């Protein structure tokens, strides 16, 4: 925006491109977010946002030709389909005499700037972040918003424009991003969307979350995490703004350990993009190919029970219902629910990643794919395969008083704390008093934890890296 404004009059354009993004078209919850995000953006652009839908590869060159644009400016995105599309776009626009300028607004370090001494990419997070990123030039200071936006006036007849271009709110409504049946009630109550809301969330976190982040971030019932992920994903706040604001706050209040931990989480976001950039098949293919031979099950009833939060394991169910109701799940619970799917139900991580893709408001191809591979044990620098989160002990440790479970699994709310984590082990009288009929009001556990864990470990132990396909 800065570069464009400095060069002359501008037309801000958004294209919903469901064609080049296949098979990773934006999921349902993210579409909901996108609708409100575009509305907020449009308001801050004095209702001047031009909205189109279709193949950006043809629409943008046509638009540039119709309007006789001299240049097109965009921020780089790093999903493999976007890299490919934007490369082609640049070729086409350049051929028709339109200058192209791209900038980095969504990462702290460009993936191609960070490499080992021998020039190859890092495989391990700690080395990537501590030796690669933190030794590289630090992230630049964020720019302030331009004082004025010199808009170019579009022709009154938008029919002259390509596609079904429309300006302002009518254009955003025409994208039909909102659900036709209202499953978004809880989401509307949970989130404020847009740049101002992003800044407010950052400030709230800096005042009330950062000083106990390192430990507090593990407890899903506590408001100790920033919840900035959807704002970061949609570019409503930039990682540079978050990075420098956190550094500034910490230098005033001396919060080195919490700051280091928080910044390193932003580092995980960078690492996810780094992996996606260097391994474009990260969203679908096991980085460690030996995992291709794991005897994954194909079992839709178990997948459905997991998706619906009906597994009989309260922490997993609470997380899956938080996801469904709010479009978000706390990181600790994401790890537990994902581990349960892969290592207890033995379902392929890709099926879990797909569900998250559709349900998360922060669904992000890089972070989602890298995190699923990490939990499954098949990613770069992944959790070792023998690290299997036990949903019972995780629940007792990180939700000991059951506030999180009681909120999202209300049918268990009347149980005493000590039975909340394993409800159907409660004596019949306790269950009766809490109004729970086993198997009716709350499901029996769908899997035996010890047995399924042992089976996973045996199968993982048998895996061998196929010759010539080891992680490079
Ligand atoms: P905070 O703890 O406040 O962290 C600050 C920021 O750091 C986050 O907003 C996020 O941008 C980044 N971050 C934190 N943890 C991670 C991580 N492990 N990996 C990458 N970035 C991280 N995150 C997404 O943004 N989109 C996803 O689609 C996504 N899918 C995930 C799937 C699984 C199975 C798991 C285990 C994790 C996934 N994560 C994903 C990472 C993480 O859970 C979320 O980024 C985090 O919970 C967001 O909440 P927050 O903003 O309060 O995080």
Short mmCIF file of C-alpha atoms and ligand atoms in Angstrom, two decimals:
data_model
loop_
_atom_site.label_atom_id
_atom_site.label_comp_id
_atom_site.label_asym_id
_atom_site.label_seq_id
_atom_site.Cartn_x
_atom_site.Cartn_y
_atom_site.Cartn_z
CA UNK A 1 0.00 0.00 0.00
CA UNK A 2 2.85 2.36 0.84
CA UNK A 3 4.63 1.67 -2.40
CA UNK A 4 1.43 2.01 -4.44
CA UNK A 5 0.37 5.24 -2.77
CA UNK A 6 3.81 6.72 -3.37
CA UNK A 7 3.47 6.01 -7.08
CA UNK A 8 0.12 7.66 -7.82
CA UNK A 9 -3.63 7.04 -7.66
CA UNK A 10 -4.76 3.61 -6.57
CA UNK A 11 -7.61 1.11 -6.91
CA UNK A 12 -7.60 -1.46 -4.11
CA UNK A 13 -8.68 -4.85 -5.51
CA UNK A 14 -9.63 -8.14 -3.87
CA UNK A 15 -10.13 -11.27 -6.00
CA UNK A 16 -11.66 -14.39 -4.49
CA UNK A 17 -9.81 -17.02 -6.49
CA UNK A 18 -11.39 -20.44 -5.94
CA UNK A 19 -9.90 -21.69 -9.19
CA UNK A 20 -6.14 -21.57 -8.76
CA UNK A 21 -6.42 -22.44 -5.06
CA UNK A 22 -7.80 -25.93 -5.75
CA UNK A 23 -7.74 -28.24 -3.76
CA UNK A 24 -7.14 -25.71 -0.99
CA UNK A 25 -10.06 -23.33 -1.50
CA UNK A 26 -10.73 -21.36 1.66
CA UNK A 27 -12.71 -23.42 4.20
CA UNK A 28 -16.16 -22.55 5.57
CA UNK A 29 -15.10 -20.92 8.87
CA UNK A 30 -12.37 -18.91 7.16
CA UNK A 31 -14.87 -17.71 4.54
CA UNK A 32 -17.01 -16.42 7.37
CA UNK A 33 -14.00 -14.56 8.77
CA UNK A 34 -13.01 -13.31 5.33
CA UNK A 35 -16.44 -11.74 4.80
CA UNK A 36 -16.13 -9.64 7.94
CA UNK A 37 -12.46 -8.94 7.30
CA UNK A 38 -13.22 -7.56 3.84
CA UNK A 39 -16.04 -5.43 5.26
CA UNK A 40 -13.67 -3.93 7.81
CA UNK A 41 -11.00 -3.36 5.16
CA UNK A 42 -13.53 -1.77 2.83
CA UNK A 43 -14.67 0.62 5.58
CA UNK A 44 -11.10 1.73 6.17
CA UNK A 45 -10.74 2.27 2.41
CA UNK A 46 -13.76 4.62 2.24
CA UNK A 47 -15.88 1.98 0.50
CA UNK A 48 -13.48 1.87 -2.43
CA UNK A 49 -12.53 -1.82 -2.39
CA UNK A 50 -13.13 -3.38 -5.80
CA UNK A 51 -14.19 -7.02 -5.45
CA UNK A 52 -14.02 -9.71 -8.12
CA UNK A 53 -14.43 -13.46 -8.16
CA UNK A 54 -12.77 -15.96 -10.48
CA UNK A 55 -9.41 -16.71 -12.02
CA UNK A 56 -7.01 -13.96 -10.96
CA UNK A 57 -4.71 -14.98 -13.81
CA UNK A 58 -7.17 -13.62 -16.36
CA UNK A 59 -9.12 -11.10 -14.28
CA UNK A 60 -6.21 -8.98 -13.12
CA UNK A 61 -4.55 -8.52 -16.55
CA UNK A 62 -7.99 -7.70 -18.03
CA UNK A 63 -8.68 -5.21 -15.27
CA UNK A 64 -5.27 -3.61 -15.69
CA UNK A 65 -5.88 -3.31 -19.45
CA UNK A 66 -9.40 -1.85 -19.06
CA UNK A 67 -8.26 0.74 -16.56
CA UNK A 68 -4.93 1.37 -18.32
CA UNK A 69 -3.12 0.73 -15.05
CA UNK A 70 0.61 1.39 -15.09
CA UNK A 71 1.52 -0.88 -12.22
CA UNK A 72 0.16 -3.59 -9.92
CA UNK A 73 1.34 -3.92 -6.30
CA UNK A 74 0.80 -6.92 -4.06
CA UNK A 75 2.11 -8.59 -0.94
CA UNK A 76 3.75 -11.93 -1.44
CA UNK A 77 1.97 -15.10 -0.29
CA UNK A 78 3.82 -18.36 0.13
CA UNK A 79 1.31 -21.13 -0.53
CA UNK A 80 2.69 -23.17 -3.45
CA UNK A 81 -0.38 -22.46 -5.62
CA UNK A 82 -0.03 -18.75 -4.99
CA UNK A 83 3.67 -18.70 -5.80
CA UNK A 84 2.95 -20.45 -9.09
CA UNK A 85 -0.02 -18.21 -9.94
CA UNK A 86 1.73 -14.98 -9.02
CA UNK A 87 4.76 -15.93 -11.10
CA UNK A 88 2.50 -16.42 -14.14
CA UNK A 89 0.61 -13.26 -13.34
CA UNK A 90 3.81 -11.30 -13.25
CA UNK A 91 4.77 -12.70 -16.67
CA UNK A 92 1.42 -11.76 -18.20
CA UNK A 93 1.29 -8.28 -16.73
CA UNK A 94 4.87 -7.55 -17.69
CA UNK A 95 4.13 -8.68 -21.27
CA UNK A 96 1.30 -6.16 -21.47
CA UNK A 97 3.57 -3.40 -20.19
CA UNK A 98 2.28 -3.28 -16.62
CA UNK A 99 4.97 -3.04 -13.95
CA UNK A 100 4.71 -5.51 -11.04
CA UNK A 101 5.91 -4.81 -7.51
CA UNK A 102 5.65 -7.34 -4.71
CA UNK A 103 6.53 -6.87 -1.04
CA UNK A 104 6.74 -8.99 2.07
CA UNK A 105 4.12 -8.11 4.66
CA UNK A 106 3.36 -11.50 6.16
CA UNK A 107 6.69 -12.98 7.25
CA UNK A 108 9.54 -11.78 9.43
CA UNK A 109 12.20 -13.43 7.31
CA UNK A 110 11.97 -14.50 3.67
CA UNK A 111 12.31 -18.29 3.43
CA UNK A 112 15.10 -17.99 0.85
CA UNK A 113 17.18 -15.73 3.11
CA UNK A 114 17.67 -18.31 5.85
CA UNK A 115 19.97 -21.23 5.08
CA UNK A 116 22.67 -23.36 6.70
CA UNK A 117 26.29 -22.50 6.03
CA UNK A 118 26.37 -24.98 3.15
CA UNK A 119 23.37 -23.17 1.58
CA UNK A 120 20.84 -25.96 2.24
CA UNK A 121 17.64 -25.35 4.21
CA UNK A 122 17.44 -26.06 7.93
CA UNK A 123 15.47 -29.16 9.00
CA UNK A 124 15.37 -28.48 12.72
CA UNK A 125 13.41 -25.66 14.31
CA UNK A 126 15.88 -24.62 17.01
CA UNK A 127 18.77 -24.31 14.57
CA UNK A 128 16.56 -22.56 12.01
CA UNK A 129 15.28 -20.04 14.51
CA UNK A 130 18.23 -19.46 16.86
CA UNK A 131 21.09 -19.76 14.37
CA UNK A 132 19.31 -18.81 11.17
CA UNK A 133 16.66 -16.19 11.97
CA UNK A 134 18.02 -14.58 15.13
CA UNK A 135 21.48 -14.16 13.56
CA UNK A 136 20.00 -12.64 10.38
CA UNK A 137 19.10 -8.92 10.14
CA UNK A 138 16.19 -8.32 12.58
CA UNK A 139 12.63 -7.82 11.28
CA UNK A 140 12.11 -4.25 10.06
CA UNK A 141 9.97 -1.78 11.98
CA UNK A 142 6.37 -1.69 10.76
CA UNK A 143 5.40 1.30 8.62
CA UNK A 144 2.66 3.66 9.74
CA UNK A 145 -0.48 3.77 7.60
CA UNK A 146 -0.32 6.32 4.77
CA UNK A 147 -1.86 9.65 5.82
CA UNK A 148 -3.93 9.87 2.64
CA UNK A 149 -5.15 7.39 0.08
CA UNK A 150 -5.42 8.92 -3.40
CA UNK A 151 -8.16 6.79 -5.00
CA UNK A 152 -8.70 6.54 -8.72
CA UNK A 153 -12.39 6.94 -9.64
CA UNK A 154 -13.76 3.92 -11.45
CA UNK A 155 -16.02 4.34 -14.49
CA UNK A 156 -19.66 4.65 -13.33
CA UNK A 157 -20.56 1.60 -15.41
CA UNK A 158 -18.87 -1.36 -13.71
CA UNK A 159 -20.17 -3.61 -16.52
CA UNK A 160 -17.18 -2.36 -18.48
CA UNK A 161 -14.95 -4.12 -15.95
CA UNK A 162 -14.03 -7.82 -16.24
CA UNK A 163 -15.79 -10.54 -14.27
CA UNK A 164 -18.64 -9.34 -12.10
CA UNK A 165 -16.61 -6.58 -10.47
CA UNK A 166 -18.49 -4.62 -7.82
CA UNK A 167 -17.31 -1.96 -5.45
CA UNK A 168 -17.70 -1.83 -1.66
CA UNK A 169 -20.14 -3.83 0.44
CA UNK A 170 -22.32 -5.05 -2.47
CA UNK A 171 -19.22 -6.62 -3.99
CA UNK A 172 -18.35 -8.39 -0.74
CA UNK A 173 -21.93 -9.64 -0.30
CA UNK A 174 -21.87 -10.98 -3.86
CA UNK A 175 -19.04 -13.35 -2.89
CA UNK A 176 -21.56 -15.21 -0.70
CA UNK A 177 -19.00 -16.05 1.94
CA UNK A 178 -21.48 -16.28 4.80
CA UNK A 179 -23.18 -19.59 5.67
CA UNK A 180 -26.67 -20.18 4.33
CA UNK A 181 -27.68 -21.89 7.57
CA UNK A 182 -26.71 -19.86 10.64
CA UNK A 183 -24.01 -21.99 12.31
CA UNK A 184 -22.01 -18.88 13.12
CA UNK A 185 -23.95 -17.61 16.18
CA UNK A 186 -21.24 -18.50 18.70
CA UNK A 187 -18.52 -17.30 16.33
CA UNK A 188 -20.15 -13.87 16.08
CA UNK A 189 -20.14 -13.65 19.87
CA UNK A 190 -16.53 -14.80 20.09
CA UNK A 191 -14.73 -12.58 17.60
CA UNK A 192 -14.35 -8.96 16.61
CA UNK A 193 -12.79 -8.85 13.15
CA UNK A 194 -10.59 -6.32 11.39
CA UNK A 195 -7.48 -4.25 11.92
CA UNK A 196 -8.75 -2.37 14.97
CA UNK A 197 -9.85 -5.58 16.65
CA UNK A 198 -6.43 -7.09 15.92
CA UNK A 199 -4.67 -4.16 17.59
CA UNK A 200 -7.04 -4.41 20.56
CA UNK A 201 -6.27 -8.14 20.93
CA UNK A 202 -2.55 -7.44 20.79
CA UNK A 203 -2.81 -4.71 23.43
CA UNK A 204 -4.95 -6.89 25.68
CA UNK A 205 -2.40 -9.70 25.40
CA UNK A 206 0.56 -7.41 26.09
CA UNK A 207 -1.17 -6.05 29.22
CA UNK A 208 -2.64 -9.28 30.59
CA UNK A 209 -1.10 -12.33 28.90
CA UNK A 210 2.56 -11.82 28.10
CA UNK A 211 3.78 -11.69 31.71
CA UNK A 212 2.74 -15.30 32.35
CA UNK A 213 2.80 -16.60 28.78
CA UNK A 214 5.49 -19.28 29.09
CA UNK A 215 3.54 -21.36 31.62
CA UNK A 216 0.07 -19.95 31.15
CA UNK A 217 -0.06 -20.83 27.44
CA UNK A 218 -0.58 -24.49 28.40
CA UNK A 219 -3.91 -24.02 30.17
CA UNK A 220 -6.86 -23.84 27.79
CA UNK A 221 -9.24 -22.28 30.34
CA UNK A 222 -6.90 -19.35 30.98
CA UNK A 223 -6.76 -16.26 28.77
CA UNK A 224 -2.96 -16.40 28.51
CA UNK A 225 -2.50 -16.68 24.75
CA UNK A 226 -2.83 -13.87 22.23
CA UNK A 227 -5.51 -15.40 19.94
CA UNK A 228 -3.85 -13.40 17.16
CA UNK A 229 -3.60 -16.30 14.69
CA UNK A 230 -6.62 -15.43 12.49
CA UNK A 231 -5.64 -11.76 12.37
CA UNK A 232 -2.12 -12.75 11.35
CA UNK A 233 -3.43 -15.16 8.76
CA UNK A 234 -5.69 -12.58 7.13
CA UNK A 235 -3.11 -9.81 7.31
CA UNK A 236 -5.14 -7.69 9.72
CA UNK A 237 -2.00 -7.37 11.78
CA UNK A 238 1.52 -8.06 10.61
CA UNK A 239 4.08 -10.21 12.40
CA UNK A 240 6.39 -7.19 12.40
CA UNK A 241 3.83 -5.20 14.39
CA UNK A 242 3.44 -8.06 16.86
CA UNK A 243 7.19 -8.69 17.13
CA UNK A 244 8.13 -5.07 17.83
CA UNK A 245 5.19 -4.39 20.15
CA UNK A 246 6.12 -7.43 22.27
CA UNK A 247 9.79 -6.40 22.35
CA UNK A 248 8.81 -2.90 23.43
CA UNK A 249 6.50 -4.11 26.20
CA UNK A 250 9.06 -6.55 27.53
CA UNK A 251 11.84 -3.97 27.64
CA UNK A 252 9.63 -1.83 29.92
CA UNK A 253 8.57 -4.68 32.20
CA UNK A 254 11.54 -7.10 32.07
CA UNK A 255 9.73 -10.21 30.84
CA UNK A 256 12.66 -11.92 29.08
CA UNK A 257 11.56 -15.55 29.46
CA UNK A 258 7.96 -14.97 28.52
CA UNK A 259 9.02 -12.75 25.64
CA UNK A 260 11.51 -15.31 24.35
CA UNK A 261 8.82 -18.01 24.44
CA UNK A 262 6.25 -15.81 22.69
CA UNK A 263 8.65 -14.69 19.97
CA UNK A 264 9.69 -18.29 19.38
CA UNK A 265 6.03 -19.15 18.71
CA UNK A 266 6.07 -16.51 15.99
CA UNK A 267 9.25 -18.35 14.96
CA UNK A 268 7.23 -21.58 14.60
CA UNK A 269 4.91 -19.74 12.26
CA UNK A 270 7.92 -18.67 10.21
CA UNK A 271 9.31 -22.21 10.28
CA UNK A 272 6.00 -23.58 8.99
CA UNK A 273 6.19 -21.23 5.99
CA UNK A 274 9.84 -22.11 5.53
CA UNK A 275 8.96 -25.81 5.37
CA UNK A 276 6.07 -25.19 2.99
CA UNK A 277 8.30 -23.11 0.74
CA UNK A 278 11.00 -25.76 0.60
CA UNK A 279 8.62 -28.75 0.59
CA UNK A 280 5.54 -27.71 -1.40
CA UNK A 281 3.86 -31.10 -0.91
CA UNK A 282 3.88 -30.59 2.89
CA UNK A 283 0.02 -30.41 3.01
CA UNK A 284 -0.45 -33.91 1.66
CA UNK A 285 2.73 -36.01 1.72
CA UNK A 286 4.59 -37.35 4.78
CA UNK A 287 7.92 -35.55 4.91
CA UNK A 288 9.42 -38.74 6.30
CA UNK A 289 8.35 -41.15 3.58
CA UNK A 290 8.59 -44.22 5.78
CA UNK A 291 5.27 -43.14 7.31
CA UNK A 292 3.61 -44.01 3.99
CA UNK A 293 3.74 -47.61 5.19
CA UNK A 294 1.90 -47.04 8.45
CA UNK A 295 -1.27 -49.18 8.48
CA UNK A 296 -3.71 -46.24 8.65
CA UNK A 297 -7.35 -47.15 9.14
CA UNK A 298 -10.21 -45.99 7.01
CA UNK A 299 -13.05 -45.70 9.51
CA UNK A 300 -15.65 -43.01 9.02
CA UNK A 301 -17.65 -43.63 12.25
CA UNK A 302 -14.54 -42.93 14.36
CA UNK A 303 -13.64 -39.92 12.22
CA UNK A 304 -17.16 -38.59 12.66
CA UNK A 305 -17.12 -39.16 16.44
CA UNK A 306 -13.86 -37.19 16.59
CA UNK A 307 -15.21 -34.40 14.39
CA UNK A 308 -18.37 -34.08 16.46
CA UNK A 309 -16.67 -34.19 19.85
CA UNK A 310 -18.26 -37.52 20.77
CA UNK A 311 -15.21 -39.68 21.50
CA UNK A 312 -15.89 -40.24 25.20
CA UNK A 313 -12.65 -38.41 26.11
CA UNK A 314 -13.73 -35.08 27.62
CA UNK A 315 -10.66 -32.98 26.76
CA UNK A 316 -10.69 -34.15 23.13
CA UNK A 317 -14.44 -33.60 22.91
CA UNK A 318 -14.18 -30.15 24.50
CA UNK A 319 -11.52 -29.16 21.97
CA UNK A 320 -13.45 -30.44 18.97
CA UNK A 321 -16.57 -28.64 20.14
CA UNK A 322 -14.62 -25.44 20.80
CA UNK A 323 -13.42 -25.72 17.21
CA UNK A 324 -16.92 -26.24 15.83
CA UNK A 325 -18.54 -23.52 17.90
CA UNK A 326 -15.89 -20.79 17.79
CA UNK A 327 -13.61 -21.63 14.84
CA UNK A 328 -10.62 -21.80 17.21
CA UNK A 329 -9.01 -24.41 19.44
CA UNK A 330 -6.37 -23.80 22.09
CA UNK A 331 -2.93 -25.02 21.03
CA UNK A 332 -2.54 -27.54 23.88
CA UNK A 333 -5.85 -29.13 22.95
CA UNK A 334 -5.03 -29.05 19.22
CA UNK A 335 -2.02 -31.21 20.04
CA UNK A 336 -4.03 -33.61 22.21
CA UNK A 337 -6.94 -33.93 19.74
CA UNK A 338 -4.58 -34.39 16.79
CA UNK A 339 -2.46 -36.97 18.60
CA UNK A 340 -5.64 -38.85 19.56
CA UNK A 341 -6.78 -39.02 15.93
CA UNK A 342 -3.45 -40.26 14.63
CA UNK A 343 -2.04 -42.33 17.44
CA UNK A 344 -5.13 -43.76 19.13
CA UNK A 345 -7.64 -43.92 16.29
CA UNK A 346 -4.89 -44.62 13.70
CA UNK A 347 -6.60 -42.37 11.16
CA UNK A 348 -4.40 -40.51 8.63
CA UNK A 349 -3.34 -37.03 9.76
CA UNK A 350 -4.49 -35.65 6.41
CA UNK A 351 -8.12 -36.36 7.39
CA UNK A 352 -7.69 -34.36 10.58
CA UNK A 353 -5.91 -31.55 8.77
CA UNK A 354 -8.82 -31.34 6.28
CA UNK A 355 -11.35 -31.00 9.07
CA UNK A 356 -9.28 -28.30 10.74
CA UNK A 357 -8.95 -26.58 7.37
CA UNK A 358 -12.72 -26.30 7.10
CA UNK A 359 -13.44 -25.40 10.73
CA UNK A 360 -10.61 -23.08 11.83
CA UNK A 361 -10.88 -19.33 11.39
CA UNK A 362 -7.06 -19.31 11.44
CA UNK A 363 -6.77 -22.20 8.93
CA UNK A 364 -3.37 -21.70 7.39
CA UNK A 365 -1.84 -24.07 4.88
CA UNK A 366 1.65 -23.69 6.33
CA UNK A 367 0.92 -23.85 10.07
CA UNK A 368 -1.82 -26.45 9.76
CA UNK A 369 0.15 -28.85 7.58
CA UNK A 370 3.41 -28.44 9.49
CA UNK A 371 1.67 -28.86 12.85
CA UNK A 372 -0.21 -31.99 11.79
CA UNK A 373 2.98 -33.54 10.46
CA UNK A 374 4.71 -32.56 13.70
CA UNK A 375 2.06 -34.25 15.87
CA UNK A 376 1.93 -37.34 13.64
CA UNK A 377 5.69 -37.67 13.93
CA UNK A 378 6.27 -37.67 10.18
CA UNK A 379 7.33 -34.04 9.75
CA UNK A 380 10.66 -32.24 9.81
CA UNK A 381 11.81 -31.95 13.41
CA UNK A 382 8.57 -33.68 14.43
CA UNK A 383 7.62 -34.90 17.87
CA UNK A 384 9.14 -38.39 18.08
CA UNK A 385 6.56 -40.98 17.06
CA UNK A 386 6.64 -42.49 20.54
CA UNK A 387 5.44 -39.22 22.06
CA UNK A 388 1.76 -39.97 22.42
CA UNK A 389 -0.33 -37.45 24.33
CA UNK A 390 -2.53 -39.19 26.87
CA UNK A 391 -5.86 -37.31 26.85
CA UNK A 392 -6.58 -38.29 30.45
CA UNK A 393 -3.32 -37.15 31.99
CA UNK A 394 -3.25 -34.03 29.78
CA UNK A 395 -6.75 -33.24 30.98
CA UNK A 396 -5.89 -33.73 34.66
CA UNK A 397 -2.75 -31.66 34.28
CA UNK A 398 -3.92 -28.75 32.15
CA UNK A 399 -7.62 -28.53 33.02
CA UNK A 400 -7.52 -29.84 36.57
CA UNK A 401 -10.58 -27.95 37.76
CA UNK A 402 -12.42 -28.76 34.55
CA UNK A 403 -13.40 -25.18 33.62
CA UNK A 404 -12.62 -25.79 29.95
CA UNK A 405 -14.39 -29.15 29.83
CA UNK A 406 -17.43 -27.83 31.68
CA UNK A 407 -17.73 -24.97 29.20
CA UNK A 408 -17.68 -27.08 26.06
CA UNK A 409 -19.08 -30.40 27.32
CA UNK A 410 -21.90 -29.06 29.50
CA UNK A 411 -23.54 -32.47 29.91
CA UNK A 412 -20.64 -33.34 32.26
CA UNK A 413 -20.75 -30.08 34.21
CA UNK A 414 -22.39 -31.52 37.34
CA UNK A 415 -19.72 -34.21 37.86
CA UNK A 416 -17.21 -33.73 40.68
CA UNK A 417 -13.74 -32.65 39.43
CA UNK A 418 -12.11 -36.02 40.04
CA UNK A 419 -14.48 -37.82 37.65
CA UNK A 420 -14.67 -35.10 35.02
CA UNK A 421 -11.68 -36.43 33.09
CA UNK A 422 -12.94 -40.04 33.01
CA UNK A 423 -16.68 -39.68 33.53
CA UNK A 424 -17.82 -43.21 32.89
CA UNK A 425 -15.52 -44.54 35.58
CA UNK A 426 -17.65 -42.72 38.16
CA UNK A 427 -19.86 -44.89 40.41
CA UNK A 428 -23.43 -45.27 39.17
CA UNK A 429 -24.75 -43.12 42.03
CA UNK A 430 -22.41 -40.24 41.13
CA UNK A 431 -23.42 -40.46 37.47
CA UNK A 432 -27.07 -40.58 38.44
CA UNK A 433 -26.73 -37.53 40.63
CA UNK A 434 -24.98 -35.66 37.82
CA UNK A 435 -27.83 -36.60 35.45
CA UNK A 436 -25.64 -38.66 33.12
CA UNK A 437 -26.87 -41.89 31.52
CA UNK A 438 -23.74 -43.63 30.16
CA UNK A 439 -23.90 -44.09 26.41
CA UNK A 440 -26.91 -41.80 26.13
CA UNK A 441 -25.98 -38.44 27.60
CA UNK A 442 -22.28 -38.97 27.04
CA UNK A 443 -20.61 -41.66 24.88
CA UNK A 444 -18.54 -44.57 26.09
CA UNK A 445 -14.86 -44.11 25.09
CA UNK A 446 -14.58 -45.12 21.42
CA UNK A 447 -11.14 -46.65 21.85
CA UNK A 448 -9.00 -48.36 24.48
CA UNK A 449 -6.17 -45.89 25.15
CA UNK A 450 -3.52 -48.38 26.29
CA UNK A 451 -4.21 -50.95 23.60
CA UNK A 452 -4.35 -48.44 20.73
CA UNK A 453 -1.19 -46.77 21.99
CA UNK A 454 0.66 -50.08 22.06
CA UNK A 455 -0.57 -50.93 18.55
CA UNK A 456 0.63 -47.57 17.22
CA UNK A 457 4.03 -48.01 18.82
CA UNK A 458 4.44 -51.49 17.34
CA UNK A 459 3.45 -50.27 13.87
CA UNK A 460 5.73 -47.20 14.11
CA UNK A 461 8.67 -49.35 15.20
CA UNK A 462 8.34 -51.48 12.09
CA UNK A 463 8.58 -48.49 9.74
CA UNK A 464 11.74 -48.26 7.68
CA UNK A 465 12.81 -45.38 5.47
CA UNK A 466 12.57 -46.56 1.82
CA UNK A 467 15.97 -46.47 0.12
CA UNK A 468 16.73 -43.10 -1.48
CA UNK A 469 13.74 -41.41 0.15
CA UNK A 470 15.21 -40.37 3.45
CA UNK A 471 14.56 -36.82 4.65
CA UNK A 472 17.05 -34.62 2.90
P1 LIG B 1 -0.14 -17.70 20.67
O1 LIG B 1 0.28 -18.73 21.63
O2 LIG B 1 -0.56 -16.39 21.22
O3 LIG B 1 1.08 -17.53 19.65
C1 LIG B 1 1.28 -16.33 18.89
C2 LIG B 1 1.31 -16.65 17.42
O4 LIG B 1 2.39 -17.54 17.12
C3 LIG B 1 0.07 -17.37 16.90
O5 LIG B 1 -0.95 -16.45 16.62
C4 LIG B 1 0.61 -18.07 15.67
O6 LIG B 1 0.65 -17.22 14.56
C5 LIG B 1 2.02 -18.43 16.08
N1 LIG B 1 2.07 -19.81 16.58
C6 LIG B 1 1.91 -20.23 17.85
N2 LIG B 1 2.09 -21.57 17.93
C7 LIG B 1 2.37 -21.99 16.68
C8 LIG B 1 2.66 -23.26 16.11
N3 LIG B 1 2.73 -24.38 16.86
N4 LIG B 1 2.87 -23.34 14.78
C9 LIG B 1 2.83 -22.23 14.00
N5 LIG B 1 2.57 -20.99 14.50
C10 LIG B 1 2.34 -20.88 15.81
N6 LIG B 1 -1.89 -22.22 13.64
C11 LIG B 1 -2.43 -21.45 12.67
O7 LIG B 1 -2.21 -20.23 12.66
N7 LIG B 1 -3.21 -21.99 11.69
C12 LIG B 1 -3.49 -23.33 11.64
O8 LIG B 1 -4.18 -23.79 10.71
C13 LIG B 1 -2.97 -24.16 12.68
N8 LIG B 1 -3.25 -25.50 12.72
C14 LIG B 1 -2.73 -26.27 13.73
C15 LIG B 1 -3.01 -27.64 13.75
C16 LIG B 1 -2.50 -28.45 14.76
C17 LIG B 1 -2.77 -29.93 14.76
C18 LIG B 1 -1.71 -27.87 15.78
C19 LIG B 1 -1.15 -28.73 16.89
C20 LIG B 1 -1.41 -26.52 15.76
C21 LIG B 1 -1.91 -25.70 14.74
N9 LIG B 1 -1.62 -24.32 14.69
C22 LIG B 1 -2.14 -23.55 13.68
C23 LIG B 1 -0.64 -23.71 15.61
C24 LIG B 1 -1.21 -23.12 16.92
O9 LIG B 1 -2.07 -24.03 17.54
C25 LIG B 1 -1.95 -21.81 16.70
O10 LIG B 1 -1.16 -20.93 15.94
C26 LIG B 1 -2.26 -21.13 18.04
O11 LIG B 1 -3.03 -21.98 18.84
C27 LIG B 1 -3.01 -19.85 17.78
O12 LIG B 1 -3.41 -19.26 18.98
P2 LIG B 1 -2.78 -17.92 19.49
O13 LIG B 1 -2.82 -16.90 18.41
O14 LIG B 1 -3.43 -17.57 20.78
O15 LIG B 1 -1.26 -18.34 19.74
#
